[in-house]
Coordinates of C-alpha atoms (C1' of nucleotides) and ligand atoms in Angstrom, one line a residue:
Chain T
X283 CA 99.1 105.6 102.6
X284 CA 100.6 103.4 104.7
X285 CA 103.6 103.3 107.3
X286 CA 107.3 101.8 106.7
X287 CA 106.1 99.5 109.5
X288 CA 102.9 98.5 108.2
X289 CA 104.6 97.8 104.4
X290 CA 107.4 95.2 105.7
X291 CA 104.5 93.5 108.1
X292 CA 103.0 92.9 104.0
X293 CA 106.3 92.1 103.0
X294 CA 107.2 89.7 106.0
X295 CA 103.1 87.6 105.4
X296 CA 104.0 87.5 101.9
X297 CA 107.3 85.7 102.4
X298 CA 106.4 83.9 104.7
X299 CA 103.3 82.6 102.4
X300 CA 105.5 81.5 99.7
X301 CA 107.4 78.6 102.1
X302 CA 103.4 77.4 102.9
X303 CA 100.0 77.4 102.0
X304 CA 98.5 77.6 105.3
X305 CA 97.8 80.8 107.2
X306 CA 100.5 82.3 108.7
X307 CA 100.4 82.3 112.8
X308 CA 101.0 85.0 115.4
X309 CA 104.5 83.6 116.7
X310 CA 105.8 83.2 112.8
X311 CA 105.4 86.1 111.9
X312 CA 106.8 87.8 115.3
X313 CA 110.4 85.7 114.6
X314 CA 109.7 86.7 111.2
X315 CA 110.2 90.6 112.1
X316 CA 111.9 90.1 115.2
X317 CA 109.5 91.5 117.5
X318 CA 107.1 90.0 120.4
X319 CA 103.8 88.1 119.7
X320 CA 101.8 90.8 121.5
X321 CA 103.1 93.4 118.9
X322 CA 102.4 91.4 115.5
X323 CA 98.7 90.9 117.2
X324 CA 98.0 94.9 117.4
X325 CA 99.6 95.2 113.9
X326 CA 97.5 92.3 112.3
X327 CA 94.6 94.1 113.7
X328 CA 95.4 97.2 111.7
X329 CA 96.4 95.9 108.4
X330 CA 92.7 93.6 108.5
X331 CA 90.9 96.5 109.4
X332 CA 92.3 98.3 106.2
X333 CA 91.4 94.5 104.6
X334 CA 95.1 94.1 103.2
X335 CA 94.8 90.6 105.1
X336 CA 92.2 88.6 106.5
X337 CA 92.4 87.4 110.2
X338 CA 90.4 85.5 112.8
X339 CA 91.5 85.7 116.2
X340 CA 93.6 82.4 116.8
X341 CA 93.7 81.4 113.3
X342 CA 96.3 83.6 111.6
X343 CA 96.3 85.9 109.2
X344 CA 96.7 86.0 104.8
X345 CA 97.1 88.5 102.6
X346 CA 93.8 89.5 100.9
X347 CA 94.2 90.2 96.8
X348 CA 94.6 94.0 97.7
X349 CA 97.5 93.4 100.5
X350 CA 99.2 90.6 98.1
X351 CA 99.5 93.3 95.1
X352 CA 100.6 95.8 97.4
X353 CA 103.5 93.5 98.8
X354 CA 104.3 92.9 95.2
X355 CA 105.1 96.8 94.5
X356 CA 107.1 96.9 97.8
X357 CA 109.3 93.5 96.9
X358 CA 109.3 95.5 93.2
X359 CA 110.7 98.8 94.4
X360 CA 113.1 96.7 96.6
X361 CA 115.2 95.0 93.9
X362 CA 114.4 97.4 91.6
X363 CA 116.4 99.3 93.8
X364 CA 119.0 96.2 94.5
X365 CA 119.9 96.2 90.7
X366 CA 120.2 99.6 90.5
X367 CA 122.8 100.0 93.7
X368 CA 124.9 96.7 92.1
X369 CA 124.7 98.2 88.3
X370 CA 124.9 101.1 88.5
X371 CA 126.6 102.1 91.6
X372 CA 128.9 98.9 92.0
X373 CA 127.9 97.4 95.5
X374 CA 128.6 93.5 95.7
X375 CA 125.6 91.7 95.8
X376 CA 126.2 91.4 99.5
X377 CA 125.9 94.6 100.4
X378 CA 122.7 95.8 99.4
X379 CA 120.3 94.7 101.1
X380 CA 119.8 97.3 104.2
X381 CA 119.8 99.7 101.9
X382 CA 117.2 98.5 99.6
X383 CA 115.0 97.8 103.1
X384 CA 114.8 101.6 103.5
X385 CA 114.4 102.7 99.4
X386 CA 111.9 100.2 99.1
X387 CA 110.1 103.1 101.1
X388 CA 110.4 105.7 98.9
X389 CA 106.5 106.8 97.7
X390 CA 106.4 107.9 93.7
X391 CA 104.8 104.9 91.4
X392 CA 106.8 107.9 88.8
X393 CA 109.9 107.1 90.4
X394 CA 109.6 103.3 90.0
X395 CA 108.9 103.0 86.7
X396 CA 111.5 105.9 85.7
X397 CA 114.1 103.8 87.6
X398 CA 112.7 100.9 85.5
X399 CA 113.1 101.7 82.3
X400 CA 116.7 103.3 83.3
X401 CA 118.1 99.8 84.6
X402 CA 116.6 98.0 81.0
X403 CA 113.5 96.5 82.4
X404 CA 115.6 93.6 84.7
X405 CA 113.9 90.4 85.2
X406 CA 115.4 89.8 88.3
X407 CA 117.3 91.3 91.3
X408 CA 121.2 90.5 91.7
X409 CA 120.1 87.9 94.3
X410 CA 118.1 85.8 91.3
X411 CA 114.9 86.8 92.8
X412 CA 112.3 87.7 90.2
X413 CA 111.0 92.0 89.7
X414 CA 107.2 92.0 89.5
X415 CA 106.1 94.3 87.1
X416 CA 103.6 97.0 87.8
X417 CA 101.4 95.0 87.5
X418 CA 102.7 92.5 90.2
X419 CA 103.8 90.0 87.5
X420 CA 106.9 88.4 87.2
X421 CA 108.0 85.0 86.0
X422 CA 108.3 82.7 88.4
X423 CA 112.3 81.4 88.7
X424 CA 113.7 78.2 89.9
X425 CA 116.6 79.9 91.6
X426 CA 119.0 76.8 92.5
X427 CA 120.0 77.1 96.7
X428 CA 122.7 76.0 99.0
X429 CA 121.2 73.1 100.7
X430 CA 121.8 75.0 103.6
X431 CA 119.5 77.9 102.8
X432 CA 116.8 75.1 102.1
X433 CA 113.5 75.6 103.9
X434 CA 112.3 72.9 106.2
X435 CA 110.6 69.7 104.5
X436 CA 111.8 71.7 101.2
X437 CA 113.0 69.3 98.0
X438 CA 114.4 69.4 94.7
X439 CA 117.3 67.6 93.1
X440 CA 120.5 68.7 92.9
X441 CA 121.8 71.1 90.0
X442 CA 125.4 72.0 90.7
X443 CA 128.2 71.8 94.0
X444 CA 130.6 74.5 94.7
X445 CA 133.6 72.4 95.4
X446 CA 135.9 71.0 92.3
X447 CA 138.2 69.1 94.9
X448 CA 138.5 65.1 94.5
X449 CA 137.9 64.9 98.1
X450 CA 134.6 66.5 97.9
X451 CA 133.3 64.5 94.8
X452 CA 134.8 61.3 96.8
X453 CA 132.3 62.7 99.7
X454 CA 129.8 62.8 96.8
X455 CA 130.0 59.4 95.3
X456 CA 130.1 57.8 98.6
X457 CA 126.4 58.8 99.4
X458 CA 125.6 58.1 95.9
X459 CA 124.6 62.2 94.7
X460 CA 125.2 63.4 91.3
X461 CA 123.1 66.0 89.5
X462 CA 119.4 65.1 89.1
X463 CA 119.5 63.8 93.0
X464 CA 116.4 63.9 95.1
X465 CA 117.3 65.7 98.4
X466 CA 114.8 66.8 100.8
X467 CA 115.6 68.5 104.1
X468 CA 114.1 67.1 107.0
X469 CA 115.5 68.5 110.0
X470 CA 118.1 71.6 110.2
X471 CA 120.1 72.2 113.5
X472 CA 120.6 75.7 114.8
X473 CA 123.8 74.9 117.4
X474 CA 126.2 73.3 114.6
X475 CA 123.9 74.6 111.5
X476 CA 124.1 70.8 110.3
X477 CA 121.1 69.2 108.3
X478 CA 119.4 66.0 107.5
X479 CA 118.1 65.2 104.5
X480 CA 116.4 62.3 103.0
X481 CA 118.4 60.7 99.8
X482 CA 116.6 57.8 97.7
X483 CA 115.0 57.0 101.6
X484 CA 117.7 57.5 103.5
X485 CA 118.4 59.8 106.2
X486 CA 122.0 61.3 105.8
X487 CA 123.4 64.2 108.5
X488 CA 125.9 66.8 106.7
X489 CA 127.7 69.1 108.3
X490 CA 126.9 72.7 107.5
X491 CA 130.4 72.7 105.1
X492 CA 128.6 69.9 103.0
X493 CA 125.0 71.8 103.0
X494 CA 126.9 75.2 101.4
X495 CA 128.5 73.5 98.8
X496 CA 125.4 71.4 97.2
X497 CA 122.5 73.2 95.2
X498 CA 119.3 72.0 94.5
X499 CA 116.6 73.5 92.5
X500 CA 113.6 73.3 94.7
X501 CA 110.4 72.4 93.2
Chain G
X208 CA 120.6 108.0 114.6
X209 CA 118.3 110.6 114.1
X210 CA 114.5 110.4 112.7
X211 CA 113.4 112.1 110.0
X212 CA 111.8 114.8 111.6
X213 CA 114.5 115.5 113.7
X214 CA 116.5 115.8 110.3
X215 CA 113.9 118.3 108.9
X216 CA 113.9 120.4 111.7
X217 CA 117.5 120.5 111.4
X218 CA 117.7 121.5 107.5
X219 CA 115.0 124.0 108.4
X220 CA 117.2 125.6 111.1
X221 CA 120.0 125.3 108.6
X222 CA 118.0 127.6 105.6
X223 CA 116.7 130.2 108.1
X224 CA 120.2 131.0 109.5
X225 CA 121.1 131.6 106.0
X226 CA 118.6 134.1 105.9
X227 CA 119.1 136.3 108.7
X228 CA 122.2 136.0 111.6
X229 CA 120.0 136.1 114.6
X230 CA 119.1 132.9 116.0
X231 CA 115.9 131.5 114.9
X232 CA 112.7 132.2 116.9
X233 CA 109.7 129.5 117.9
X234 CA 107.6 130.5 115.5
X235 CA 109.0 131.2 112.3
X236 CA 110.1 127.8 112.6
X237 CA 107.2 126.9 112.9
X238 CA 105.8 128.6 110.3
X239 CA 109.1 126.9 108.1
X240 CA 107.9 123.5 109.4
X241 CA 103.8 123.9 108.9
X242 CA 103.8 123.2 112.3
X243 CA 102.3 124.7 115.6
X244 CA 104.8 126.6 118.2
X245 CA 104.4 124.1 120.9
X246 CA 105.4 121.3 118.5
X247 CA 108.5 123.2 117.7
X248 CA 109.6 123.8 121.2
X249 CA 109.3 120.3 122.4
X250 CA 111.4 119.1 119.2
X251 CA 114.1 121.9 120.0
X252 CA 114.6 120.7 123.7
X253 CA 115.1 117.3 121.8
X254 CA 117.8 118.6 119.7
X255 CA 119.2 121.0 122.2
X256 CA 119.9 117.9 124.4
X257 CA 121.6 116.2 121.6
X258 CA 123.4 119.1 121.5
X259 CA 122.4 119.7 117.5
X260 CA 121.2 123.1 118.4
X261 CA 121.9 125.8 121.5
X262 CA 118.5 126.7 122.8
X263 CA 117.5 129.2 126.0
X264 CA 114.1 129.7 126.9
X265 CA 112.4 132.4 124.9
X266 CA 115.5 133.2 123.0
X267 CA 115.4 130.6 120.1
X268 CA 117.6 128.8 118.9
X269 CA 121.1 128.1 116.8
X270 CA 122.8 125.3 115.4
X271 CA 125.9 124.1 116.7
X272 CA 129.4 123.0 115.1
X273 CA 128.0 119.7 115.1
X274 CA 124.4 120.5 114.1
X275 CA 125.3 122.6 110.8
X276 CA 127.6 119.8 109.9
X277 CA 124.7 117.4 109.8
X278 CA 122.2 119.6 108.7
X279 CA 124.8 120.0 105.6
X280 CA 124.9 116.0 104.9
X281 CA 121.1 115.9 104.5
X282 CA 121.1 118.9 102.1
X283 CA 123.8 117.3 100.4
X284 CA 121.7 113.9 99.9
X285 CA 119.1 115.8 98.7
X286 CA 120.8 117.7 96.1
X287 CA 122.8 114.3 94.9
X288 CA 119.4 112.6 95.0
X289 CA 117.7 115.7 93.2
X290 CA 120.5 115.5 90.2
X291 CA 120.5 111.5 89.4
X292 CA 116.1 112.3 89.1
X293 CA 117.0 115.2 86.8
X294 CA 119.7 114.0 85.3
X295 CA 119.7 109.9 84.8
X296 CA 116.2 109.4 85.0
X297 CA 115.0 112.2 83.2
X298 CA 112.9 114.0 85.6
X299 CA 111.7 117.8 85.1
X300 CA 113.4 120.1 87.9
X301 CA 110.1 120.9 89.2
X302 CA 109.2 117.4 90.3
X303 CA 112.2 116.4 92.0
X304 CA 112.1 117.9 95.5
X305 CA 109.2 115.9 97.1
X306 CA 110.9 112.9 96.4
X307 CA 114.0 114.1 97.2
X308 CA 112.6 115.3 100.7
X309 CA 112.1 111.6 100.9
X310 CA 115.6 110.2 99.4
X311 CA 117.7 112.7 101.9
X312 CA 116.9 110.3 104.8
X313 CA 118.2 107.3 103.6
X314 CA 121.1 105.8 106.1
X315 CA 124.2 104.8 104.0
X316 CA 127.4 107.1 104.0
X317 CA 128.8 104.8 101.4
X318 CA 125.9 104.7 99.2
X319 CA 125.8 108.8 99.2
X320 CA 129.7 109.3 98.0
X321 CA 129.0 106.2 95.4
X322 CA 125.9 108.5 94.0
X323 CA 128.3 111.2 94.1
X324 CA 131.0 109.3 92.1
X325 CA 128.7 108.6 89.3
X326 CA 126.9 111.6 88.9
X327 CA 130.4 113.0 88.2
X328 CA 130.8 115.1 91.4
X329 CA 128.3 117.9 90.4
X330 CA 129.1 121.2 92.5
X331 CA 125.4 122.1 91.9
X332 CA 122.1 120.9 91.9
X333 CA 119.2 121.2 89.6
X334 CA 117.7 124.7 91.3
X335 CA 121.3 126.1 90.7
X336 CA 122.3 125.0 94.1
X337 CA 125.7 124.5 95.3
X338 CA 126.0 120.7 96.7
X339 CA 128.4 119.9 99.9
X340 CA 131.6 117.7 99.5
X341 CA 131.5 115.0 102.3
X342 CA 133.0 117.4 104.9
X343 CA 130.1 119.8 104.2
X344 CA 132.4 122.2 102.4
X345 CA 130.8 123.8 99.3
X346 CA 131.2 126.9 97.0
X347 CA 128.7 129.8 97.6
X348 CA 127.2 130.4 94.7
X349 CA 125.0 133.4 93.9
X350 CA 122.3 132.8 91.9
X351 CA 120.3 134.5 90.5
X352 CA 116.5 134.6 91.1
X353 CA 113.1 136.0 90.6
X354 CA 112.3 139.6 92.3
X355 CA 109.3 137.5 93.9
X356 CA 111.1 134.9 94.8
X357 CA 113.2 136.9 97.2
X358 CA 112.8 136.9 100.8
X359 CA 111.1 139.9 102.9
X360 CA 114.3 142.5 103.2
X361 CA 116.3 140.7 100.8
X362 CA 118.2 142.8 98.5
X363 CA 120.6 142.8 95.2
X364 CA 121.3 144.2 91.7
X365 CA 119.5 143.2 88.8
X366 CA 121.7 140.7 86.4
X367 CA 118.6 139.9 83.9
X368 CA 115.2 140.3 82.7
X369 CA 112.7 137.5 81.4
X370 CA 111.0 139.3 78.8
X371 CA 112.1 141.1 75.4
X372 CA 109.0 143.1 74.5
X373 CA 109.3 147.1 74.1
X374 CA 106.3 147.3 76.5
X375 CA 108.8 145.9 79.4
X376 CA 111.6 147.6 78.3
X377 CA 109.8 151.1 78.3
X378 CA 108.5 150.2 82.0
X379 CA 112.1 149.2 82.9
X380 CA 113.3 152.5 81.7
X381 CA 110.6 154.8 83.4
X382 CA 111.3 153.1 86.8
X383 CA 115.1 153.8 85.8
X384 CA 116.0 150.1 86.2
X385 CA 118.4 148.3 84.4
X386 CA 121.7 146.1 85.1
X387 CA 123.5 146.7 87.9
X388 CA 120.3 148.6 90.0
X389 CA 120.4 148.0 93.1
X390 CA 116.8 146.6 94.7
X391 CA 115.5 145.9 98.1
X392 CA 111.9 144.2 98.7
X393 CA 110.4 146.1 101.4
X394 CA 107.2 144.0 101.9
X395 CA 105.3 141.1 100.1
X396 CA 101.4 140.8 99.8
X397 CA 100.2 137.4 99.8
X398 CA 96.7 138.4 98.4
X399 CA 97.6 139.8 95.1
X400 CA 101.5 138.4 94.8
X401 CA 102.5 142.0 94.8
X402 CA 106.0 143.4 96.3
X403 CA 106.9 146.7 97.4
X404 CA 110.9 147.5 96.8
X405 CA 113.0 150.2 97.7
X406 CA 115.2 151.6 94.1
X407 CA 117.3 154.5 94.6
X408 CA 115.8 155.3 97.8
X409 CA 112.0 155.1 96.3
X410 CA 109.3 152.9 97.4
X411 CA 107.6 151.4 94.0
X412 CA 104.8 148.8 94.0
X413 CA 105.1 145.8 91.2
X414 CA 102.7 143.6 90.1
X415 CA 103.4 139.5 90.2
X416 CA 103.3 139.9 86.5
X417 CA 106.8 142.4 87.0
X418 CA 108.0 140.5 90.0
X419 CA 108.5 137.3 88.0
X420 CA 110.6 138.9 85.3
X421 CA 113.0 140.8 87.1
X422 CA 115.9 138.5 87.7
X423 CA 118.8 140.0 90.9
X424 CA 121.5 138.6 92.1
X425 CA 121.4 138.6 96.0
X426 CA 124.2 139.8 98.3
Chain B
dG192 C1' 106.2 152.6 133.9
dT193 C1' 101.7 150.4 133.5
dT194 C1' 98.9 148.2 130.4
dA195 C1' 98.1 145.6 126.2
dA196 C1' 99.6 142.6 122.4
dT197 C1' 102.6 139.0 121.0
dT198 C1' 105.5 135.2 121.6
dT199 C1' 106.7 131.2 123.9
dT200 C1' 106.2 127.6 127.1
dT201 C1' 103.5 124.2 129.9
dA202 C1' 99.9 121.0 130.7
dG203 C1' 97.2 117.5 129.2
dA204 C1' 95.6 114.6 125.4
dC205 C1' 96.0 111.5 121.4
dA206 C1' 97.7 108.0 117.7
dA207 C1' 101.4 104.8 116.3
dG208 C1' 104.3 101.3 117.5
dT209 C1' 106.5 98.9 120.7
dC210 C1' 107.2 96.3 125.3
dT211 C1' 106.2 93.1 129.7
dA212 C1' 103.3 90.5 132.4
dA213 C1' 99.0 88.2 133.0
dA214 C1' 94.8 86.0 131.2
dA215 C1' 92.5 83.2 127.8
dA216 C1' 92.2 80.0 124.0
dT217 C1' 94.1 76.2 121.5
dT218 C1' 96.7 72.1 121.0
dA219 C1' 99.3 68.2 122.8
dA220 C1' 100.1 64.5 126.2
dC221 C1' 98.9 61.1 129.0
Chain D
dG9 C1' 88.8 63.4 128.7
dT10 C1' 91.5 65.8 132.1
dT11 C1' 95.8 67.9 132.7
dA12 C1' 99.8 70.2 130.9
dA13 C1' 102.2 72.9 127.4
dT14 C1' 102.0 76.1 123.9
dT15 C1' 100.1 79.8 121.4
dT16 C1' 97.7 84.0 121.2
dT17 C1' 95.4 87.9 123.1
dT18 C1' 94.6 91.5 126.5
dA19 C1' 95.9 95.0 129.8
dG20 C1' 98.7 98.5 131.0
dA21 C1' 102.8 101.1 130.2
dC22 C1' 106.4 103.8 127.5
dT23 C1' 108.4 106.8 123.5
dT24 C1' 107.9 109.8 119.6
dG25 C1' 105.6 113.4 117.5
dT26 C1' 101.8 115.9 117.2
dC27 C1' 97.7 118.8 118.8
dT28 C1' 94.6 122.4 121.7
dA29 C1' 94.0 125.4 125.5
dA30 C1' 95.8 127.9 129.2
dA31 C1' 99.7 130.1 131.7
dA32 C1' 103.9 132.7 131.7
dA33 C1' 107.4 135.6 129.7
dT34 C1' 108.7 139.0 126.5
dT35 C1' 108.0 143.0 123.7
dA36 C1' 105.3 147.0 122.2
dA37 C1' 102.3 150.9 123.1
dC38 C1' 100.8 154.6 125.3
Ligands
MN271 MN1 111.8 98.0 104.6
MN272 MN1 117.3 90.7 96.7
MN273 MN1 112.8 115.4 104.3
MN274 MN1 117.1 121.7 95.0

DNA sequence: GTTAATTTTTAGACAAGTCTAAAAATTAAC
DNA sequence: GTTAATTTTTAGACTTGTCTAAAAATTAAC
């Protein structure tokens, strides 16, 4: 059995795995859980030594088959749970994560698939995110993102704005994006939380009230 | 915030005091918690300096105004928790407590009164007991339980009996017991299930075969 | 009212999870 | 290809909750 701590470690490498191949380093996965480097070292120790990852000292760590299917039943409790609060309950989509953090706890397999079956087998959470099954398998989605919430280097093309205003699809025309645009992120700025992107090769800034309003379907 | 531990120890002070009106010694807490003496004593300096509980050395200890309330919002969660298992997702009342002993810890005011709201305000949970409103009010019920269920000294009158054959009913009447007779249990003996109780100032053995039939009503 | 039995507390230890500060390994720069 | 910057690990400490063994206080017995 393993510890609320030890779970959203799994949780935080399996995330964190889905933005890149690679192995995922000490420091990453520290600002990942908001902790210190020193800390994520003794924990990666513990979860190899129960061989839910694999880790070399220096070189990271990744979730072994075991550790990746047992991240998947935590993510599945989790919005499992997050429909259930939103359904059922009537939270805004907004709300429900903390909560979820802590259910997501909750040890009965029983319990899960009761809770399951009660919501009518959901296919995803009220966030878009897909619900593995008990198996761990889910469909993968295309969820379409505020260019804003873009991961670095991330790219897709552009499936929908948030703005009707003629000033805003002036904005638009003038750099040339309609639906179907190719937009990759190349830099994002923490003090102004501005972006650049690359657009048919060229580098455009936007302002961080630009990057909420277009969505692209990353690839 | 407290941790779950310190919120057991609380709902275990909380169901002894309903027992007896002394305050509760070192060691039948620990006995409550499956836990040694010394662990008990350094958890109750804890909670006496949070000011949960009143504690002197070698004279036990007592919740406070402020301790009962919150040991009365964790039973409440659990008995909320324990009805939506039962009664939305179809659980038996016999499997919900474990997981409910999980589900009482969860942090969300808000998320507690919502369950309340759907579940229809139930004034009692699936064991018969009653359920406290958000201010810890809540209407003593008596219920009605099993001769070996009671507690050591426990006493009430008989309001049923779990069994229809002549064979009982002759044993019921040459022990002169029927509705309304008043019964104390003297002792309980843990190797056969056996209790001793006090009727109309007699001291009679029953088997666990009787004990589990006889139904009183405690005072 | 001493002595004995029981209860309760203290002392010291351990595991889990975290931290700071310092050392070691890796990577980047010149 | 050294030197410098960065990343990562180690060492040592602290908190929470638990334990065992021993000491102290209380209660019971004679
Ligand atoms: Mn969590
Ligand atoms: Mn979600
Ligand atoms: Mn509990
Ligand atoms: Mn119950």
């Amino acid at each position: 059995m393993l510890t609320q701590s030890e779970e959203n470690y799994l949780k935080a490498i399996y995330s964190l795995s889905e933005d890149q191949k690679e192995s995922i380093s000490t420091n990453l996965l520290a600002e990942k859980m908001s902790t210190k480097p020193s800390s994520v070292t003794d924990m990666v120790k513990k979860l190899s030594d129960k061989e839910l990852i694999s880790y070399q000292k220096y070189q990271g760590c990744e979730l072994t088959a075991i550790g990746k299917k047992t991240a998947l039943q935590i993510i599945r409790k989790h919005r499992l749970w997050e429909v259930f609060l939103v359904n059922k309950l009537n939270f805004g989509w907004d709300e429900v994560h903390e909560i979820a953090e802590q259910l997501e706890h909750i040890q009965s397999a029983k319990l899960t698939d009761h809770l399951e079956e009660y919501l009518g087998y959901p296919k995803v959470d009220p966030h878009g995110d897909p619900i593995p099954d008990k198996n761990g398998i889910f469909e993968k989605i295309n969820k379409s993102i505020a260019l804003s919430d873009v991961n670095l280097k991330g790219k897709g093309s552009v499936v929908g704005v948030e703005d009707g205003s003629s000033g805003f699809f002036q904005f638009l025309k003038r750099y040339e994006i309609g639906l179907g645009t190719e937009i990759q992120v190349m830099e994002k700025f923490d003090f102004d939380l501005s972006v650049l992107v690359l657009i048919n090769g060229k580098e455009i800034s936007f302002s961080s009230v630009v990057a909420n309003k277009i969505f692209i379907q990353v690839k």
